[in-house]
Amino acid sequence: MAWAALTSGGKDSVLSIQKAIDAGLDVEYIVAVRSENRDSYMFHSANIDVVKTIAEVSGREYVEIRTHGRKEEELADLEQGLAALPIEGIIAGAVASVYQRDRVAAIAERLMLKVFTPLWGMEPEQVVSEVASRLDAMIIVTAADGLDEGFLGAHFDQHLIDRLKQVSARRGIHLAGEGGEYESLTLNAPFYSRPITYTSSEVHTSAGRSELILRGFT
């Protein structure tokens, strides 16, 4: 029976989808939650349009769930959207966020669904190293001391990992960005039929946050 994968297009959720496919799960639905609240506790909003393209290049059905992004209410919106799908389980990219993992697990329990979180409990360096070796992912948001605009657009490789480790040592950020220190976007993965491209980009900066906005995903 089918599984639904929750993703913002970031490295952790896309790597989790890949691991689910590797494990033989039938990942039929790619689910994006489009939140009006950019400060949502649960859902990233940066470059969320990429998720539809991920579904297209991977030959899977795209499902979009809309929410105002109010704390806890957004979870009811997610639950309602998932309840409409003929699935046996949910795939999520949680690494260390108990808040996110517990709430996805609670929704799954109420809907009598299984949960697959293959990155849960992994060492952060192991996560980013696997991302670098298996995906083409880039940083699109920085929101922590020590992470300036110079990190935007950087692709995950050993050089970027070393840079992040230096910031982590000085500032105490989570190496995989699990605390919201940065967000990422995945342009290619083994389950994509081809890399995703975009036609334009621009940087928006506000207090404590810089975002690389990409347009024209194909």
mmCIF file with all atom_site columns, C-alpha atoms in Angstrom:
data_model
loop_
_atom_site.group_PDB
_atom_site.id
_atom_site.type_symbol
_atom_site.label_atom_id
_atom_site.label_alt_id
_atom_site.label_comp_id
_atom_site.label_asym_id
_atom_site.label_entity_id
_atom_site.label_seq_id
_atom_site.pdbx_PDB_ins_code
_atom_site.Cartn_x
_atom_site.Cartn_y
_atom_site.Cartn_z
_atom_site.occupancy
_atom_site.B_iso_or_equiv
_atom_site.pdbx_formal_charge
_atom_site.auth_seq_id
_atom_site.auth_comp_id
_atom_site.auth_asym_id
_atom_site.auth_atom_id
_atom_site.pdbx_PDB_model_num
ATOM 1   C CA . MET A 1 1   ? 0.000  0.000  0.000   1.00 0.00 ? 1   MET A CA 1
ATOM 2   C CA . ALA A 1 2   ? 1.064  3.578  -0.655  1.00 0.00 ? 2   ALA A CA 1
ATOM 3   C CA . TRP A 1 3   ? 3.043  5.953  1.524   1.00 0.00 ? 3   TRP A CA 1
ATOM 4   C CA . ALA A 1 4   ? 2.986  9.769  1.624   1.00 0.00 ? 4   ALA A CA 1
ATOM 5   C CA . ALA A 1 5   ? 6.214  11.728 2.022   1.00 0.00 ? 5   ALA A CA 1
ATOM 6   C CA . LEU A 1 6   ? 6.140  15.098 3.750   1.00 0.00 ? 6   LEU A CA 1
ATOM 7   C CA . THR A 1 7   ? 8.690  17.445 2.224   1.00 0.00 ? 7   THR A CA 1
ATOM 8   C CA . SER A 1 8   ? 9.568  21.099 1.810   1.00 0.00 ? 8   SER A CA 1
ATOM 9   C CA . GLY A 1 9   ? 12.149 20.105 -0.799  1.00 0.00 ? 9   GLY A CA 1
ATOM 10  C CA . GLY A 1 10  ? 14.933 20.272 1.779   1.00 0.00 ? 10  GLY A CA 1
ATOM 11  C CA . LYS A 1 11  ? 17.814 17.855 2.176   1.00 0.00 ? 11  LYS A CA 1
ATOM 12  C CA . ASP A 1 12  ? 16.512 15.873 5.169   1.00 0.00 ? 12  ASP A CA 1
ATOM 13  C CA . SER A 1 13  ? 13.055 15.118 3.831   1.00 0.00 ? 13  SER A CA 1
ATOM 14  C CA . VAL A 1 14  ? 14.360 14.296 0.346   1.00 0.00 ? 14  VAL A CA 1
ATOM 15  C CA . LEU A 1 15  ? 17.038 11.999 1.785   1.00 0.00 ? 15  LEU A CA 1
ATOM 16  C CA . SER A 1 16  ? 14.301 10.331 3.845   1.00 0.00 ? 16  SER A CA 1
ATOM 17  C CA . ILE A 1 17  ? 12.263 9.745  0.691   1.00 0.00 ? 17  ILE A CA 1
ATOM 18  C CA . GLN A 1 18  ? 15.312 8.183  -0.939  1.00 0.00 ? 18  GLN A CA 1
ATOM 19  C CA . LYS A 1 19  ? 15.851 5.925  2.058   1.00 0.00 ? 19  LYS A CA 1
ATOM 20  C CA . ALA A 1 20  ? 12.183 4.920  1.998   1.00 0.00 ? 20  ALA A CA 1
ATOM 21  C CA . ILE A 1 21  ? 12.474 3.959  -1.661  1.00 0.00 ? 21  ILE A CA 1
ATOM 22  C CA . ASP A 1 22  ? 15.700 2.086  -0.892  1.00 0.00 ? 22  ASP A CA 1
ATOM 23  C CA . ALA A 1 23  ? 13.788 0.180  1.796   1.00 0.00 ? 23  ALA A CA 1
ATOM 24  C CA . GLY A 1 24  ? 11.128 -0.863 -0.697  1.00 0.00 ? 24  GLY A CA 1
ATOM 25  C CA . LEU A 1 25  ? 8.308  1.429  0.433   1.00 0.00 ? 25  LEU A CA 1
ATOM 26  C CA . ASP A 1 26  ? 5.786  2.462  -2.206  1.00 0.00 ? 26  ASP A CA 1
ATOM 27  C CA . VAL A 1 27  ? 6.149  6.244  -2.075  1.00 0.00 ? 27  VAL A CA 1
ATOM 28  C CA . GLU A 1 28  ? 3.174  7.352  -4.128  1.00 0.00 ? 28  GLU A CA 1
ATOM 29  C CA . TYR A 1 29  ? 2.475  10.840 -2.781  1.00 0.00 ? 29  TYR A CA 1
ATOM 30  C CA . ILE A 1 30  ? 4.766  13.851 -2.371  1.00 0.00 ? 30  ILE A CA 1
ATOM 31  C CA . VAL A 1 31  ? 3.075  16.170 0.129   1.00 0.00 ? 31  VAL A CA 1
ATOM 32  C CA . ALA A 1 32  ? 3.863  19.850 0.642   1.00 0.00 ? 32  ALA A CA 1
ATOM 33  C CA . VAL A 1 33  ? 2.291  21.992 3.326   1.00 0.00 ? 33  VAL A CA 1
ATOM 34  C CA . ARG A 1 34  ? 1.974  25.558 2.074   1.00 0.00 ? 34  ARG A CA 1
ATOM 35  C CA . SER A 1 35  ? 1.947  27.723 5.178   1.00 0.00 ? 35  SER A CA 1
ATOM 36  C CA . GLU A 1 36  ? 1.178  31.428 5.278   1.00 0.00 ? 36  GLU A CA 1
ATOM 37  C CA . ASN A 1 37  ? 3.402  31.697 8.354   1.00 0.00 ? 37  ASN A CA 1
ATOM 38  C CA . ARG A 1 38  ? 7.102  31.828 7.465   1.00 0.00 ? 38  ARG A CA 1
ATOM 39  C CA . ASP A 1 39  ? 7.886  31.361 11.178  1.00 0.00 ? 39  ASP A CA 1
ATOM 40  C CA . SER A 1 40  ? 5.898  28.144 11.461  1.00 0.00 ? 40  SER A CA 1
ATOM 41  C CA . TYR A 1 41  ? 7.219  25.679 14.037  1.00 0.00 ? 41  TYR A CA 1
ATOM 42  C CA . MET A 1 42  ? 6.502  22.777 11.704  1.00 0.00 ? 42  MET A CA 1
ATOM 43  C CA . PHE A 1 43  ? 6.694  23.763 8.058   1.00 0.00 ? 43  PHE A CA 1
ATOM 44  C CA . HIS A 1 44  ? 9.295  25.554 5.945   1.00 0.00 ? 44  HIS A CA 1
ATOM 45  C CA . SER A 1 45  ? 7.964  27.947 3.333   1.00 0.00 ? 45  SER A CA 1
ATOM 46  C CA . ALA A 1 46  ? 11.114 28.962 1.443   1.00 0.00 ? 46  ALA A CA 1
ATOM 47  C CA . ASN A 1 47  ? 10.916 27.991 -2.242  1.00 0.00 ? 47  ASN A CA 1
ATOM 48  C CA . ILE A 1 48  ? 8.028  25.635 -1.521  1.00 0.00 ? 48  ILE A CA 1
ATOM 49  C CA . ASP A 1 49  ? 7.104  25.676 -5.240  1.00 0.00 ? 49  ASP A CA 1
ATOM 50  C CA . VAL A 1 50  ? 9.960  23.251 -5.861  1.00 0.00 ? 50  VAL A CA 1
ATOM 51  C CA . VAL A 1 51  ? 7.998  20.389 -4.299  1.00 0.00 ? 51  VAL A CA 1
ATOM 52  C CA . LYS A 1 52  ? 5.564  20.175 -7.211  1.00 0.00 ? 52  LYS A CA 1
ATOM 53  C CA . THR A 1 53  ? 8.544  19.872 -9.554  1.00 0.00 ? 53  THR A CA 1
ATOM 54  C CA . ILE A 1 54  ? 10.078 17.161 -7.342  1.00 0.00 ? 54  ILE A CA 1
ATOM 55  C CA . ALA A 1 55  ? 6.853  15.201 -7.710  1.00 0.00 ? 55  ALA A CA 1
ATOM 56  C CA . GLU A 1 56  ? 6.926  15.682 -11.477 1.00 0.00 ? 56  GLU A CA 1
ATOM 57  C CA . VAL A 1 57  ? 10.540 14.586 -11.969 1.00 0.00 ? 57  VAL A CA 1
ATOM 58  C CA . SER A 1 58  ? 10.030 11.570 -9.715  1.00 0.00 ? 58  SER A CA 1
ATOM 59  C CA . GLY A 1 59  ? 6.758  10.440 -11.314 1.00 0.00 ? 59  GLY A CA 1
ATOM 60  C CA . ARG A 1 60  ? 4.728  10.765 -8.120  1.00 0.00 ? 60  ARG A CA 1
ATOM 61  C CA . GLU A 1 61  ? 1.459  12.460 -7.262  1.00 0.00 ? 61  GLU A CA 1
ATOM 62  C CA . TYR A 1 62  ? 1.743  15.948 -5.817  1.00 0.00 ? 62  TYR A CA 1
ATOM 63  C CA . VAL A 1 63  ? -0.486 16.849 -2.879  1.00 0.00 ? 63  VAL A CA 1
ATOM 64  C CA . GLU A 1 64  ? -0.620 20.359 -1.451  1.00 0.00 ? 64  GLU A CA 1
ATOM 65  C CA . ILE A 1 65  ? -2.097 21.100 1.954   1.00 0.00 ? 65  ILE A CA 1
ATOM 66  C CA . ARG A 1 66  ? -2.727 24.755 2.760   1.00 0.00 ? 66  ARG A CA 1
ATOM 67  C CA . THR A 1 67  ? -2.644 26.256 6.243   1.00 0.00 ? 67  THR A CA 1
ATOM 68  C CA . HIS A 1 68  ? -2.632 29.662 7.900   1.00 0.00 ? 68  HIS A CA 1
ATOM 69  C CA . GLY A 1 69  ? 0.298  28.329 9.922   1.00 0.00 ? 69  GLY A CA 1
ATOM 70  C CA . ARG A 1 70  ? -1.105 29.029 13.380  1.00 0.00 ? 70  ARG A CA 1
ATOM 71  C CA . LYS A 1 71  ? 0.590  26.906 16.015  1.00 0.00 ? 71  LYS A CA 1
ATOM 72  C CA . GLU A 1 72  ? -1.242 23.588 16.521  1.00 0.00 ? 72  GLU A CA 1
ATOM 73  C CA . GLU A 1 73  ? -4.027 24.593 14.092  1.00 0.00 ? 73  GLU A CA 1
ATOM 74  C CA . GLU A 1 74  ? -1.598 23.869 11.259  1.00 0.00 ? 74  GLU A CA 1
ATOM 75  C CA . LEU A 1 75  ? -1.370 20.305 12.539  1.00 0.00 ? 75  LEU A CA 1
ATOM 76  C CA . ALA A 1 76  ? -5.131 19.894 12.214  1.00 0.00 ? 76  ALA A CA 1
ATOM 77  C CA . ASP A 1 77  ? -4.835 21.068 8.601   1.00 0.00 ? 77  ASP A CA 1
ATOM 78  C CA . LEU A 1 78  ? -2.090 18.507 7.985   1.00 0.00 ? 78  LEU A CA 1
ATOM 79  C CA . GLU A 1 79  ? -4.134 15.746 9.586   1.00 0.00 ? 79  GLU A CA 1
ATOM 80  C CA . GLN A 1 80  ? -7.181 16.586 7.492   1.00 0.00 ? 80  GLN A CA 1
ATOM 81  C CA . GLY A 1 81  ? -5.124 16.515 4.308   1.00 0.00 ? 81  GLY A CA 1
ATOM 82  C CA . LEU A 1 82  ? -3.485 13.192 5.125   1.00 0.00 ? 82  LEU A CA 1
ATOM 83  C CA . ALA A 1 83  ? -6.794 11.636 6.138   1.00 0.00 ? 83  ALA A CA 1
ATOM 84  C CA . ALA A 1 84  ? -8.015 12.047 2.556   1.00 0.00 ? 84  ALA A CA 1
ATOM 85  C CA . LEU A 1 85  ? -5.189 9.920  1.128   1.00 0.00 ? 85  LEU A CA 1
ATOM 86  C CA . PRO A 1 86  ? -5.340 6.106  0.707   1.00 0.00 ? 86  PRO A CA 1
ATOM 87  C CA . ILE A 1 87  ? -2.042 5.440  2.484   1.00 0.00 ? 87  ILE A CA 1
ATOM 88  C CA . GLU A 1 88  ? -0.583 3.152  5.106   1.00 0.00 ? 88  GLU A CA 1
ATOM 89  C CA . GLY A 1 89  ? 2.130  5.464  6.346   1.00 0.00 ? 89  GLY A CA 1
ATOM 90  C CA . ILE A 1 90  ? 3.926  8.807  6.440   1.00 0.00 ? 90  ILE A CA 1
ATOM 91  C CA . ILE A 1 91  ? 7.588  9.554  5.703   1.00 0.00 ? 91  ILE A CA 1
ATOM 92  C CA . ALA A 1 92  ? 9.204  12.502 7.472   1.00 0.00 ? 92  ALA A CA 1
ATOM 93  C CA . GLY A 1 93  ? 12.708 13.937 7.609   1.00 0.00 ? 93  GLY A CA 1
ATOM 94  C CA . ALA A 1 94  ? 13.014 14.662 11.324  1.00 0.00 ? 94  ALA A CA 1
ATOM 95  C CA . VAL A 1 95  ? 16.570 14.344 12.638  1.00 0.00 ? 95  VAL A CA 1
ATOM 96  C CA . ALA A 1 96  ? 16.457 15.646 16.198  1.00 0.00 ? 96  ALA A CA 1
ATOM 97  C CA . SER A 1 97  ? 13.343 17.824 16.570  1.00 0.00 ? 97  SER A CA 1
ATOM 98  C CA . VAL A 1 98  ? 11.187 16.136 19.188  1.00 0.00 ? 98  VAL A CA 1
ATOM 99  C CA . TYR A 1 99  ? 8.505  18.769 18.564  1.00 0.00 ? 99  TYR A CA 1
ATOM 100 C CA . GLN A 1 100 ? 8.136  17.775 14.920  1.00 0.00 ? 100 GLN A CA 1
ATOM 101 C CA . ARG A 1 101 ? 8.554  14.047 15.369  1.00 0.00 ? 101 ARG A CA 1
ATOM 102 C CA . ASP A 1 102 ? 6.048  13.777 18.223  1.00 0.00 ? 102 ASP A CA 1
ATOM 103 C CA . ARG A 1 103 ? 3.394  15.724 16.367  1.00 0.00 ? 103 ARG A CA 1
ATOM 104 C CA . VAL A 1 104 ? 3.743  13.688 13.191  1.00 0.00 ? 104 VAL A CA 1
ATOM 105 C CA . ALA A 1 105 ? 3.605  10.522 15.305  1.00 0.00 ? 105 ALA A CA 1
ATOM 106 C CA . ALA A 1 106 ? 0.450  11.737 17.078  1.00 0.00 ? 106 ALA A CA 1
ATOM 107 C CA . ILE A 1 107 ? -1.279 12.440 13.758  1.00 0.00 ? 107 ILE A CA 1
ATOM 108 C CA . ALA A 1 108 ? -0.243 9.031  12.459  1.00 0.00 ? 108 ALA A CA 1
ATOM 109 C CA . GLU A 1 109 ? -1.585 7.331  15.570  1.00 0.00 ? 109 GLU A CA 1
ATOM 110 C CA . ARG A 1 110 ? -4.971 9.017  15.248  1.00 0.00 ? 110 ARG A CA 1
ATOM 111 C CA . LEU A 1 111 ? -5.162 8.084  11.555  1.00 0.00 ? 111 LEU A CA 1
ATOM 112 C CA . MET A 1 112 ? -3.821 4.584  12.265  1.00 0.00 ? 112 MET A CA 1
ATOM 113 C CA . LEU A 1 113 ? -0.830 5.119  9.990   1.00 0.00 ? 113 LEU A CA 1
ATOM 114 C CA . LYS A 1 114 ? 2.769  4.001  10.221  1.00 0.00 ? 114 LYS A CA 1
ATOM 115 C CA . VAL A 1 115 ? 5.655  6.477  10.441  1.00 0.00 ? 115 VAL A CA 1
ATOM 116 C CA . PHE A 1 116 ? 9.043  6.165  8.732   1.00 0.00 ? 116 PHE A CA 1
ATOM 117 C CA . THR A 1 117 ? 11.721 8.602  9.956   1.00 0.00 ? 117 THR A CA 1
ATOM 118 C CA . PRO A 1 118 ? 15.013 7.070  8.802   1.00 0.00 ? 118 PRO A CA 1
ATOM 119 C CA . LEU A 1 119 ? 17.181 10.021 9.851   1.00 0.00 ? 119 LEU A CA 1
ATOM 120 C CA . TRP A 1 120 ? 15.922 10.117 13.430  1.00 0.00 ? 120 TRP A CA 1
ATOM 121 C CA . GLY A 1 121 ? 18.796 9.935  15.897  1.00 0.00 ? 121 GLY A CA 1
ATOM 122 C CA . MET A 1 122 ? 21.524 10.004 13.256  1.00 0.00 ? 122 MET A CA 1
ATOM 123 C CA . GLU A 1 123 ? 24.640 11.991 14.084  1.00 0.00 ? 123 GLU A CA 1
ATOM 124 C CA . PRO A 1 124 ? 24.397 15.411 12.366  1.00 0.00 ? 124 PRO A CA 1
ATOM 125 C CA . GLU A 1 125 ? 27.732 14.952 10.592  1.00 0.00 ? 125 GLU A CA 1
ATOM 126 C CA . GLN A 1 126 ? 26.562 11.599 9.259   1.00 0.00 ? 126 GLN A CA 1
ATOM 127 C CA . VAL A 1 127 ? 23.413 13.258 7.898   1.00 0.00 ? 127 VAL A CA 1
ATOM 128 C CA . VAL A 1 128 ? 25.202 16.064 6.050   1.00 0.00 ? 128 VAL A CA 1
ATOM 129 C CA . SER A 1 129 ? 27.863 13.674 4.774   1.00 0.00 ? 129 SER A CA 1
ATOM 130 C CA . GLU A 1 130 ? 25.210 11.400 3.284   1.00 0.00 ? 130 GLU A CA 1
ATOM 131 C CA . VAL A 1 131 ? 23.458 14.415 1.800   1.00 0.00 ? 131 VAL A CA 1
ATOM 132 C CA . ALA A 1 132 ? 26.734 15.477 0.171   1.00 0.00 ? 132 ALA A CA 1
ATOM 133 C CA . SER A 1 133 ? 27.376 12.015 -1.243  1.00 0.00 ? 133 SER A CA 1
ATOM 134 C CA . ARG A 1 134 ? 23.861 11.197 -2.483  1.00 0.00 ? 134 ARG A CA 1
ATOM 135 C CA . LEU A 1 135 ? 22.065 14.468 -3.248  1.00 0.00 ? 135 LEU A CA 1
ATOM 136 C CA . ASP A 1 136 ? 22.628 17.799 -4.920  1.00 0.00 ? 136 ASP A CA 1
ATOM 137 C CA . ALA A 1 137 ? 21.344 20.111 -2.201  1.00 0.00 ? 137 ALA A CA 1
ATOM 138 C CA . MET A 1 138 ? 22.044 23.765 -1.502  1.00 0.00 ? 138 MET A CA 1
ATOM 139 C CA . ILE A 1 139 ? 21.508 26.228 1.327   1.00 0.00 ? 139 ILE A CA 1
ATOM 140 C CA . ILE A 1 140 ? 18.686 28.685 0.611   1.00 0.00 ? 140 ILE A CA 1
ATOM 141 C CA . VAL A 1 141 ? 18.088 30.301 4.031   1.00 0.00 ? 141 VAL A CA 1
ATOM 142 C CA . THR A 1 142 ? 20.443 31.374 6.793   1.00 0.00 ? 142 THR A CA 1
ATOM 143 C CA . ALA A 1 143 ? 19.031 32.428 10.162  1.00 0.00 ? 143 ALA A CA 1
ATOM 144 C CA . ALA A 1 144 ? 21.765 32.098 12.787  1.00 0.00 ? 144 ALA A CA 1
ATOM 145 C CA . ASP A 1 145 ? 24.798 33.967 14.017  1.00 0.00 ? 145 ASP A CA 1
ATOM 146 C CA . GLY A 1 146 ? 27.823 32.924 12.007  1.00 0.00 ? 146 GLY A CA 1
ATOM 147 C CA . LEU A 1 147 ? 25.839 32.040 8.897   1.00 0.00 ? 147 LEU A CA 1
ATOM 148 C CA . ASP A 1 148 ? 25.958 35.022 6.572   1.00 0.00 ? 148 ASP A CA 1
ATOM 149 C CA . GLU A 1 149 ? 24.808 35.523 2.977   1.00 0.00 ? 149 GLU A CA 1
ATOM 150 C CA . GLY A 1 150 ? 28.012 33.851 1.820   1.00 0.00 ? 150 GLY A CA 1
ATOM 151 C CA . PHE A 1 151 ? 26.420 30.499 2.633   1.00 0.00 ? 151 PHE A CA 1
ATOM 152 C CA . LEU A 1 152 ? 23.433 31.061 0.356   1.00 0.00 ? 152 LEU A CA 1
ATOM 153 C CA . GLY A 1 153 ? 23.619 28.939 -2.776  1.00 0.00 ? 153 GLY A CA 1
ATOM 154 C CA . ALA A 1 154 ? 26.420 26.772 -1.369  1.00 0.00 ? 154 ALA A CA 1
ATOM 155 C CA . HIS A 1 155 ? 26.017 23.127 -2.337  1.00 0.00 ? 155 HIS A CA 1
ATOM 156 C CA . PHE A 1 156 ? 26.624 20.360 0.164   1.00 0.00 ? 156 PHE A CA 1
ATOM 157 C CA . ASP A 1 157 ? 30.113 18.966 -0.255  1.00 0.00 ? 157 ASP A CA 1
ATOM 158 C CA . GLN A 1 158 ? 33.035 18.451 2.094   1.00 0.00 ? 158 GLN A CA 1
ATOM 159 C CA . HIS A 1 159 ? 34.053 22.113 1.835   1.00 0.00 ? 159 HIS A CA 1
ATOM 160 C CA . LEU A 1 160 ? 30.611 23.304 2.961   1.00 0.00 ? 160 LEU A CA 1
ATOM 161 C CA . ILE A 1 161 ? 30.507 20.708 5.727   1.00 0.00 ? 161 ILE A CA 1
ATOM 162 C CA . ASP A 1 162 ? 33.849 21.980 7.002   1.00 0.00 ? 162 ASP A CA 1
ATOM 163 C CA . ARG A 1 163 ? 32.552 25.552 6.962   1.00 0.00 ? 163 ARG A CA 1
ATOM 164 C CA . LEU A 1 164 ? 29.434 24.527 8.886   1.00 0.00 ? 164 LEU A CA 1
ATOM 165 C CA . LYS A 1 165 ? 31.536 22.610 11.413  1.00 0.00 ? 165 LYS A CA 1
ATOM 166 C CA . GLN A 1 166 ? 33.603 25.726 12.055  1.00 0.00 ? 166 GLN A CA 1
ATOM 167 C CA . VAL A 1 167 ? 30.459 27.766 12.698  1.00 0.00 ? 167 VAL A CA 1
ATOM 168 C CA . SER A 1 168 ? 29.038 24.997 14.866  1.00 0.00 ? 168 SER A CA 1
ATOM 169 C CA . ALA A 1 169 ? 32.181 24.950 16.984  1.00 0.00 ? 169 ALA A CA 1
ATOM 170 C CA . ARG A 1 170 ? 32.063 28.722 17.485  1.00 0.00 ? 170 ARG A CA 1
ATOM 171 C CA . ARG A 1 171 ? 28.341 29.328 17.728  1.00 0.00 ? 171 ARG A CA 1
ATOM 172 C CA . GLY A 1 172 ? 26.859 25.991 18.752  1.00 0.00 ? 172 GLY A CA 1
ATOM 173 C CA . ILE A 1 173 ? 24.540 25.632 15.754  1.00 0.00 ? 173 ILE A CA 1
ATOM 174 C CA . HIS A 1 174 ? 23.145 22.233 14.863  1.00 0.00 ? 174 HIS A CA 1
ATOM 175 C CA . LEU A 1 175 ? 25.328 20.957 12.046  1.00 0.00 ? 175 LEU A CA 1
ATOM 176 C CA . ALA A 1 176 ? 22.339 19.688 10.076  1.00 0.00 ? 176 ALA A CA 1
ATOM 177 C CA . GLY A 1 177 ? 20.340 22.867 10.680  1.00 0.00 ? 177 GLY A CA 1
ATOM 178 C CA . GLU A 1 178 ? 17.720 21.061 12.723  1.00 0.00 ? 178 GLU A CA 1
ATOM 179 C CA . GLY A 1 179 ? 17.198 24.106 14.925  1.00 0.00 ? 179 GLY A CA 1
ATOM 180 C CA . GLY A 1 180 ? 16.228 26.287 11.975  1.00 0.00 ? 180 GLY A CA 1
ATOM 181 C CA . GLU A 1 181 ? 19.721 27.751 11.631  1.00 0.00 ? 181 GLU A CA 1
ATOM 182 C CA . TYR A 1 182 ? 19.515 27.207 7.888   1.00 0.00 ? 182 TYR A CA 1
ATOM 183 C CA . GLU A 1 183 ? 17.221 25.677 5.288   1.00 0.00 ? 183 GLU A CA 1
ATOM 184 C CA . SER A 1 184 ? 18.057 23.794 2.127   1.00 0.00 ? 184 SER A CA 1
ATOM 185 C CA . LEU A 1 185 ? 16.667 22.779 -1.249  1.00 0.00 ? 185 LEU A CA 1
ATOM 186 C CA . THR A 1 186 ? 17.412 19.598 -3.195  1.00 0.00 ? 186 THR A CA 1
ATOM 187 C CA . LEU A 1 187 ? 17.981 19.890 -6.932  1.00 0.00 ? 187 LEU A CA 1
ATOM 188 C CA . ASN A 1 188 ? 18.771 16.237 -7.580  1.00 0.00 ? 188 ASN A CA 1
ATOM 189 C CA . ALA A 1 189 ? 18.489 12.824 -5.963  1.00 0.00 ? 189 ALA A CA 1
ATOM 190 C CA . PRO A 1 190 ? 18.712 9.235  -7.199  1.00 0.00 ? 190 PRO A CA 1
ATOM 191 C CA . PHE A 1 191 ? 14.914 8.983  -7.437  1.00 0.00 ? 191 PHE A CA 1
ATOM 192 C CA . TYR A 1 192 ? 14.643 12.093 -9.658  1.00 0.00 ? 192 TYR A CA 1
ATOM 193 C CA . SER A 1 193 ? 14.501 11.374 -13.381 1.00 0.00 ? 193 SER A CA 1
ATOM 194 C CA . ARG A 1 194 ? 16.637 14.483 -13.995 1.00 0.00 ? 194 ARG A CA 1
ATOM 195 C CA . PRO A 1 195 ? 18.056 17.435 -12.061 1.00 0.00 ? 195 PRO A CA 1
ATOM 196 C CA . ILE A 1 196 ? 15.747 20.346 -11.270 1.00 0.00 ? 196 ILE A CA 1
ATOM 197 C CA . THR A 1 197 ? 16.697 23.700 -12.739 1.00 0.00 ? 197 THR A CA 1
ATOM 198 C CA . TYR A 1 198 ? 15.519 27.270 -12.133 1.00 0.00 ? 198 TYR A CA 1
ATOM 199 C CA . THR A 1 199 ? 15.547 30.415 -14.246 1.00 0.00 ? 199 THR A CA 1
ATOM 200 C CA . SER A 1 200 ? 16.230 33.212 -11.764 1.00 0.00 ? 200 SER A CA 1
ATOM 201 C CA . SER A 1 201 ? 17.345 33.958 -8.228  1.00 0.00 ? 201 SER A CA 1
ATOM 202 C CA . GLU A 1 202 ? 17.505 36.877 -5.836  1.00 0.00 ? 202 GLU A CA 1
ATOM 203 C CA . VAL A 1 203 ? 18.477 37.405 -2.211  1.00 0.00 ? 203 VAL A CA 1
ATOM 204 C CA . HIS A 1 204 ? 16.091 38.884 0.340   1.00 0.00 ? 204 HIS A CA 1
ATOM 205 C CA . THR A 1 205 ? 17.473 39.935 3.715   1.00 0.00 ? 205 THR A CA 1
ATOM 206 C CA . SER A 1 206 ? 15.573 40.885 6.854   1.00 0.00 ? 206 SER A CA 1
ATOM 207 C CA . ALA A 1 207 ? 16.458 41.000 10.539  1.00 0.00 ? 207 ALA A CA 1
ATOM 208 C CA . GLY A 1 208 ? 18.506 37.901 11.289  1.00 0.00 ? 208 GLY A CA 1
ATOM 209 C CA . ARG A 1 209 ? 17.475 36.065 8.125   1.00 0.00 ? 209 ARG A CA 1
ATOM 210 C CA . SER A 1 210 ? 18.709 35.863 4.544   1.00 0.00 ? 210 SER A CA 1
ATOM 211 C CA . GLU A 1 211 ? 16.857 33.924 1.858   1.00 0.00 ? 211 GLU A CA 1
ATOM 212 C CA . LEU A 1 212 ? 17.779 32.920 -1.674  1.00 0.00 ? 212 LEU A CA 1
ATOM 213 C CA . ILE A 1 213 ? 14.541 33.019 -3.622  1.00 0.00 ? 213 ILE A CA 1
ATOM 214 C CA . LEU A 1 214 ? 14.499 30.874 -6.753  1.00 0.00 ? 214 LEU A CA 1
ATOM 215 C CA . ARG A 1 215 ? 11.936 31.052 -9.547  1.00 0.00 ? 215 ARG A CA 1
ATOM 216 C CA . GLY A 1 216 ? 11.046 29.125 -12.658 1.00 0.00 ? 216 GLY A CA 1
ATOM 217 C CA . PHE A 1 217 ? 11.568 25.561 -11.443 1.00 0.00 ? 217 PHE A CA 1
ATOM 218 C CA . THR A 1 218 ? 11.537 22.976 -14.212 1.00 0.00 ? 218 THR A CA 1
#
